[in-house]
Backbone as numpy.savetxt, mean C-alpha at the origin, in Angstrom:
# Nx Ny Nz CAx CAy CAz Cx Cy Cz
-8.77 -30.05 20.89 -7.77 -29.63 19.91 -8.29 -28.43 19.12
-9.44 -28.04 18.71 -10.51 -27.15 17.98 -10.01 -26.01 19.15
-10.67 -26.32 20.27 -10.38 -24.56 21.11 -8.86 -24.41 21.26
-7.82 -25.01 21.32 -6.66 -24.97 21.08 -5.96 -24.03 19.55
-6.66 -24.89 18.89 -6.62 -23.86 17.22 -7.10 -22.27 17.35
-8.33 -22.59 17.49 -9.33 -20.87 17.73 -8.09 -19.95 18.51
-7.53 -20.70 20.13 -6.80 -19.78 21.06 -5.64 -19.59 19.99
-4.95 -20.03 19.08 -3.56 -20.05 18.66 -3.61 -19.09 17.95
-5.26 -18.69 17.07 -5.51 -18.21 15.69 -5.91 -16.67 16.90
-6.65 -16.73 17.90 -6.78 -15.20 18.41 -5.49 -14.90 18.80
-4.66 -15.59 19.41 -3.06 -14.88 19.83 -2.54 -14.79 18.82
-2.73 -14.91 17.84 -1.44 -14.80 16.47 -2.13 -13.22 16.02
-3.61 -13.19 16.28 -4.55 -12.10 15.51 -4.04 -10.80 16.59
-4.34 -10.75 17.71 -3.90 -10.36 18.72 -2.41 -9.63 18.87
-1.45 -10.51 18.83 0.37 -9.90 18.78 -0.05 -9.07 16.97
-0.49 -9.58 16.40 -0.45 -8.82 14.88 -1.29 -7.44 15.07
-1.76 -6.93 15.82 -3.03 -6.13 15.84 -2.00 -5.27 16.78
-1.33 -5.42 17.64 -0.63 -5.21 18.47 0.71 -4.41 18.23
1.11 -5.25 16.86 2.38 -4.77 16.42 1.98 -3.91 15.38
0.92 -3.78 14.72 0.76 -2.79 13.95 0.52 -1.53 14.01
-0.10 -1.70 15.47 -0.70 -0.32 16.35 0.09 0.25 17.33
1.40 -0.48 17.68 2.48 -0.03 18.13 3.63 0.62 17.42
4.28 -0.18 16.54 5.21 -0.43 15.92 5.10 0.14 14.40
4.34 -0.52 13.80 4.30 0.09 11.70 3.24 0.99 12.18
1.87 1.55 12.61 1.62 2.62 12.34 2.64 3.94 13.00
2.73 3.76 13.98 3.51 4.48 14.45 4.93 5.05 13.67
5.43 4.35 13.34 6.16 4.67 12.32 6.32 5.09 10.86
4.98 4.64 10.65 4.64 5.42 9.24 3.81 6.96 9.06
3.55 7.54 10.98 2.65 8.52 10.74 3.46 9.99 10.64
4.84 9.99 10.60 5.26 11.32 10.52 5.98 11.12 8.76
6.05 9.85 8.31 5.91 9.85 6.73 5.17 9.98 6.12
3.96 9.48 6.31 2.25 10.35 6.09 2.14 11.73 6.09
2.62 12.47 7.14 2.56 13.82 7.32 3.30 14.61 6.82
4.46 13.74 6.48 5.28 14.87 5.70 4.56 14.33 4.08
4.44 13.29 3.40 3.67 13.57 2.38 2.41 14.47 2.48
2.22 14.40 3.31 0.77 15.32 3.03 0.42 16.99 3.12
1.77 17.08 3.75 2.54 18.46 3.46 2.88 18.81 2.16
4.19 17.79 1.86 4.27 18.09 0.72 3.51 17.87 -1.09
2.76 16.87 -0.27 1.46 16.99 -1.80 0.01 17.82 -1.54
0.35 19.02 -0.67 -0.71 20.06 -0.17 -1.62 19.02 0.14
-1.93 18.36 0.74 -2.92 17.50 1.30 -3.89 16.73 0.42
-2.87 16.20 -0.42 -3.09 14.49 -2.04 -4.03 15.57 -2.87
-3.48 17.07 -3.00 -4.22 17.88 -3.91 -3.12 17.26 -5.37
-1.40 16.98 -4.96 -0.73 16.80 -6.30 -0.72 15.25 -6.11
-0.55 14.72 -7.47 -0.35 13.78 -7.58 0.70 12.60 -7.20
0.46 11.30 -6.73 1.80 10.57 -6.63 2.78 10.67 -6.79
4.37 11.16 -6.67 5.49 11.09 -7.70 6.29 9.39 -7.47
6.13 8.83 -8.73 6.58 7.25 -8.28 7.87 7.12 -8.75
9.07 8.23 -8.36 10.12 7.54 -8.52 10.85 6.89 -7.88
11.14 5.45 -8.42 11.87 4.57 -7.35 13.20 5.08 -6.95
13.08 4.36 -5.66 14.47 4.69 -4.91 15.37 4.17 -5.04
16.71 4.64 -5.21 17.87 4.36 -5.64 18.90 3.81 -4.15
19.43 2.72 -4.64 19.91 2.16 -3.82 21.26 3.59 -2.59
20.89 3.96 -1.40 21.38 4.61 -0.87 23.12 4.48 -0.63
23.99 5.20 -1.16 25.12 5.27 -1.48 26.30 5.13 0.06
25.28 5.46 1.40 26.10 5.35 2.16 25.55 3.95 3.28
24.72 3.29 2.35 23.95 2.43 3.08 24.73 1.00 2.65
25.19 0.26 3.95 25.93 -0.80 3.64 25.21 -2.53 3.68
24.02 -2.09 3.88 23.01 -3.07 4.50 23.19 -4.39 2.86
22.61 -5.63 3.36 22.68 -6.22 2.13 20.90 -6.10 2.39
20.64 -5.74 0.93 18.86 -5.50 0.67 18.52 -6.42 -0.61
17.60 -5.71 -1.03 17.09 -6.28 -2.88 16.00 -5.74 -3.03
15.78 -5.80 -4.22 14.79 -4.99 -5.29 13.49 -5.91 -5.20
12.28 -5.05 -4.81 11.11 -5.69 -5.12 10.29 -5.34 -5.90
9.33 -6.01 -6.48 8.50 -5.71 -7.34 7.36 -5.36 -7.15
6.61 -4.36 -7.13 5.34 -4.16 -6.57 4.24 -3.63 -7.70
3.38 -4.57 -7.60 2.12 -4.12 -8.48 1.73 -2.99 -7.78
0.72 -1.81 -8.10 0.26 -0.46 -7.81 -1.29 -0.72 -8.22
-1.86 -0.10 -7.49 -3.68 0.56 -7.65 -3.21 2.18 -7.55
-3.36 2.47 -9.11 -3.06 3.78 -8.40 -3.92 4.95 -9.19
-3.95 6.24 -9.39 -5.31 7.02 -10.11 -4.54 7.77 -10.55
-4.70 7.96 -12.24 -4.88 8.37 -13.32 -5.27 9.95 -13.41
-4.29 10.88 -13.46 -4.57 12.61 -12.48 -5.00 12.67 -14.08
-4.19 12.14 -15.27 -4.45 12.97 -16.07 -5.96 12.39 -16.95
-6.91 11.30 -16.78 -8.20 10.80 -16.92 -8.56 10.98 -15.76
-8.47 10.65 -14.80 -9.26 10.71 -13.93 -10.17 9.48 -13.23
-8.98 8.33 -13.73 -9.29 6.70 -13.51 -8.56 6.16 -12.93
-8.93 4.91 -12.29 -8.27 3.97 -11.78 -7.44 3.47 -12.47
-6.52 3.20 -12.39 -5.84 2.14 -12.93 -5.25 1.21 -12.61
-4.69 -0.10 -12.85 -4.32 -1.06 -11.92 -3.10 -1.65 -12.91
-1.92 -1.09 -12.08 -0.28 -1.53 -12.51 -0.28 -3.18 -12.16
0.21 -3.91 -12.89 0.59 -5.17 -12.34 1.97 -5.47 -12.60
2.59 -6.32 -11.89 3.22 -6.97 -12.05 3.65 -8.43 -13.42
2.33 -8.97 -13.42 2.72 -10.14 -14.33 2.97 -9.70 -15.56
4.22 -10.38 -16.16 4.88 -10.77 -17.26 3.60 -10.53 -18.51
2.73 -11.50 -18.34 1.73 -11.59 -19.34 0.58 -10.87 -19.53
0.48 -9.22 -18.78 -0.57 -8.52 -18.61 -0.42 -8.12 -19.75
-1.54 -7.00 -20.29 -1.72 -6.48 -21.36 -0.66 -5.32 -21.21
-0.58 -5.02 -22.69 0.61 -3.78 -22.85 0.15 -2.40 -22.31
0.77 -2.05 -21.32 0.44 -0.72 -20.78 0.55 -1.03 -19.49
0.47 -1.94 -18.90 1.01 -2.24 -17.20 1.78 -2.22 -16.81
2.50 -1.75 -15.79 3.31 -1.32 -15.44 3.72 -2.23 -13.62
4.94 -1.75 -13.75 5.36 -2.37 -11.84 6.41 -1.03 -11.26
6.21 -1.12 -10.21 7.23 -0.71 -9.36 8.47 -1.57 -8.67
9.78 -0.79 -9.65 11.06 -1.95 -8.88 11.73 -1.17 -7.48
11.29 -1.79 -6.44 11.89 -0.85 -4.98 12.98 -1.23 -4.41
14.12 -0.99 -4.52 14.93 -1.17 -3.55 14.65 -0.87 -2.10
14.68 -1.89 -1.10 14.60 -1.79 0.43 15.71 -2.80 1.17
16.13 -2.28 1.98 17.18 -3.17 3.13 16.39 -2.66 5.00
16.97 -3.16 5.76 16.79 -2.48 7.11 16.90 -1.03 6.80
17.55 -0.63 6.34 17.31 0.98 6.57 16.55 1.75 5.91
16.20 1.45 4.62 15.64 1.88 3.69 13.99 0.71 3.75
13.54 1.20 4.69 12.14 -0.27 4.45 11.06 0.12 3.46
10.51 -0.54 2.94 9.52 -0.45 1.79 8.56 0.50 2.18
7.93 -0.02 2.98 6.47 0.80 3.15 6.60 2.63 4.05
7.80 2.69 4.06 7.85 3.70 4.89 8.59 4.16 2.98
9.20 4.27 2.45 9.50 4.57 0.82 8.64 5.08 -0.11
7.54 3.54 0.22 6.37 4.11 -0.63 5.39 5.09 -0.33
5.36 4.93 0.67 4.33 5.71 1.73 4.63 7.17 1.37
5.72 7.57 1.40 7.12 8.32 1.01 6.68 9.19 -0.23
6.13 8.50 -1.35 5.69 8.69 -2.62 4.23 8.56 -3.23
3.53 8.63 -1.68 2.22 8.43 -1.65 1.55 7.32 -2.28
1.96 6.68 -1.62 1.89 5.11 -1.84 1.29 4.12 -0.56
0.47 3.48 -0.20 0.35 2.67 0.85 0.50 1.24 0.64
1.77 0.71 1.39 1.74 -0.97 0.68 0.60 -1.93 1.85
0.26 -2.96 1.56 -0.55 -3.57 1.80 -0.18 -4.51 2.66
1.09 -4.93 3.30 2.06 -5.44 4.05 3.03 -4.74 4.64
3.57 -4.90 5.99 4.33 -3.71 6.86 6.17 -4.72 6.26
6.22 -5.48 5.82 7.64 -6.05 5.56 7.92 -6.16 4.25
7.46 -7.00 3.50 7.91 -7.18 2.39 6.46 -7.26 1.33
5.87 -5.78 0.61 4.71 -5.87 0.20 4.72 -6.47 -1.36
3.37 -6.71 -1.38 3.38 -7.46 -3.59 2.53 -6.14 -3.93
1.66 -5.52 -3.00 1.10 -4.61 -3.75 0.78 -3.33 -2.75
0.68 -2.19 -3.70 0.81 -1.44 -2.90 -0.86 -0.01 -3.34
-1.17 0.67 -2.86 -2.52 1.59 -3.45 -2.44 2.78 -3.10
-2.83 3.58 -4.30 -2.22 5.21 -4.30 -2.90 5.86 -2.97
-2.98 6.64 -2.30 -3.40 7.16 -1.19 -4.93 8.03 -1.85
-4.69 8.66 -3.46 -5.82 9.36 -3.78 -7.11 8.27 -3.79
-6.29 6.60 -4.40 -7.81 5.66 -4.32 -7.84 5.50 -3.34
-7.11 5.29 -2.16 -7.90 5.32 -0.91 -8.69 6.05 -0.24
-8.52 6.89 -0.51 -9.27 8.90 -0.20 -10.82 8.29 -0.59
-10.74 8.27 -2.02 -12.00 7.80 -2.83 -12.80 6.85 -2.45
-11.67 5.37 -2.18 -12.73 4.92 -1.31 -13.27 4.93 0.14
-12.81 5.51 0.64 -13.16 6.21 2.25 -14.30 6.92 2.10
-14.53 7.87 0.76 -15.03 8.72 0.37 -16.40 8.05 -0.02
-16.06 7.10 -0.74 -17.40 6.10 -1.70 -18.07 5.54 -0.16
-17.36 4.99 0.46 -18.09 4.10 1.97 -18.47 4.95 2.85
-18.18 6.38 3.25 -18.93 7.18 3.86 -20.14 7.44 3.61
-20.33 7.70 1.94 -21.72 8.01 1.18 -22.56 7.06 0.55
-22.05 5.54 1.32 -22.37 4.47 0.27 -23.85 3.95 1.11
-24.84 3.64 0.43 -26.06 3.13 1.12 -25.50 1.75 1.86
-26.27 1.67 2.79 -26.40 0.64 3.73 -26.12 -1.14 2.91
-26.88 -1.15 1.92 -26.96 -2.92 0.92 -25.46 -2.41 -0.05
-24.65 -2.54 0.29 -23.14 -2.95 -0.31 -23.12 -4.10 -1.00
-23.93 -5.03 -0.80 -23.33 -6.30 -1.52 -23.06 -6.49 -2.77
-23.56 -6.24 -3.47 -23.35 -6.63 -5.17 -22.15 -5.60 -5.41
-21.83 -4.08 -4.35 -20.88 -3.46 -4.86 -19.34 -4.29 -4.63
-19.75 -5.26 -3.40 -18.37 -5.63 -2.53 -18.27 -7.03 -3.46
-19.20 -7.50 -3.80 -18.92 -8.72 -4.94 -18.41 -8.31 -5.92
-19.12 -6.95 -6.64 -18.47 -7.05 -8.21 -17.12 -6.62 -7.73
-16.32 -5.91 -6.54 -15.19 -5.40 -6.13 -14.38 -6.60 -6.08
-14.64 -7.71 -5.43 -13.83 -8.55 -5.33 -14.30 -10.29 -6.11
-14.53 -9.50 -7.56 -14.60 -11.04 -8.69 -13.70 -9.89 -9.50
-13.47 -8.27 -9.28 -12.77 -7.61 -10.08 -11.59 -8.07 -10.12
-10.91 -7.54 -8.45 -9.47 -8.03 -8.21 -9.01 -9.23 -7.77
């Protein structure tokens, strides 16, 4: 029953690995490119205005809420938008309208945004912190650990 589980858990890993590398990257790489055209290549900053429900679009959709990781052009910091009700004053969310035609991550992506889920994302990270950290792990010494712990007791 154990190698039964393992086989269920590599074919589920497998079709997912599959569909992402077929299907959502593929589809998100000429929205990538045109952001990256048009933000001279993440030289300008994010523009996060949400999208307005499309006027000739008849689809039934709804509004999601998306927390943001996103960087601070005018400090020069991280910052981390949330979602919850009870965060401290100054946090912020993103409300997205998406249906079939209008899909999230191809929107945000849109606004230099990467969501963290190809269907229906909770959070999404500015493309400049991703840059940064691509940037930090290229130049980062070999013993990561205490960086990848304090990273994740952060978030």
């Amino acid at each position: 029953i154990l190698t039964s589980a393992i086989q269920t858990n590599c074919q589920k890993k497998a079709n997912q690995w599959r569909w992402w590398s077929s299907e959502v990257i593929s589809s998100l790489l000429p929205v990538f490119c045109a952001y990256l055209h048009l933000s001279k290549s993440l030289q300008l900053p994010a523009d996060l205005q949400t999208a307005a429900h499309p006027l000739n679009c008849k689809c039934e959709g709804r509004t999601l809420s998306i927390a943001c990781i996103l960087f601070d052009h005018e400090f020069d910091t991280v910052l981390i938008m949330l979602i919850d009700l009870h965060a401290p004053s100054g946090m912020e969310h993103i409300d997205l309208w998406c249906c079939s035609c209008t899909l999230a991550p191809s929107q945000l992506l849109s606004t230099g945004l990467f969501a963290c889920t190809p269907v229906t994302p909770s959070l999404t990270v500015d493309l400049w912190v991703l840059n940064l950290v691509r940037a930090l792990f290229v130049h980062m010494s070999l013993n990561i650990t205490a960086w990848c712990e304090a990273l994740e007791a952060f978030l």
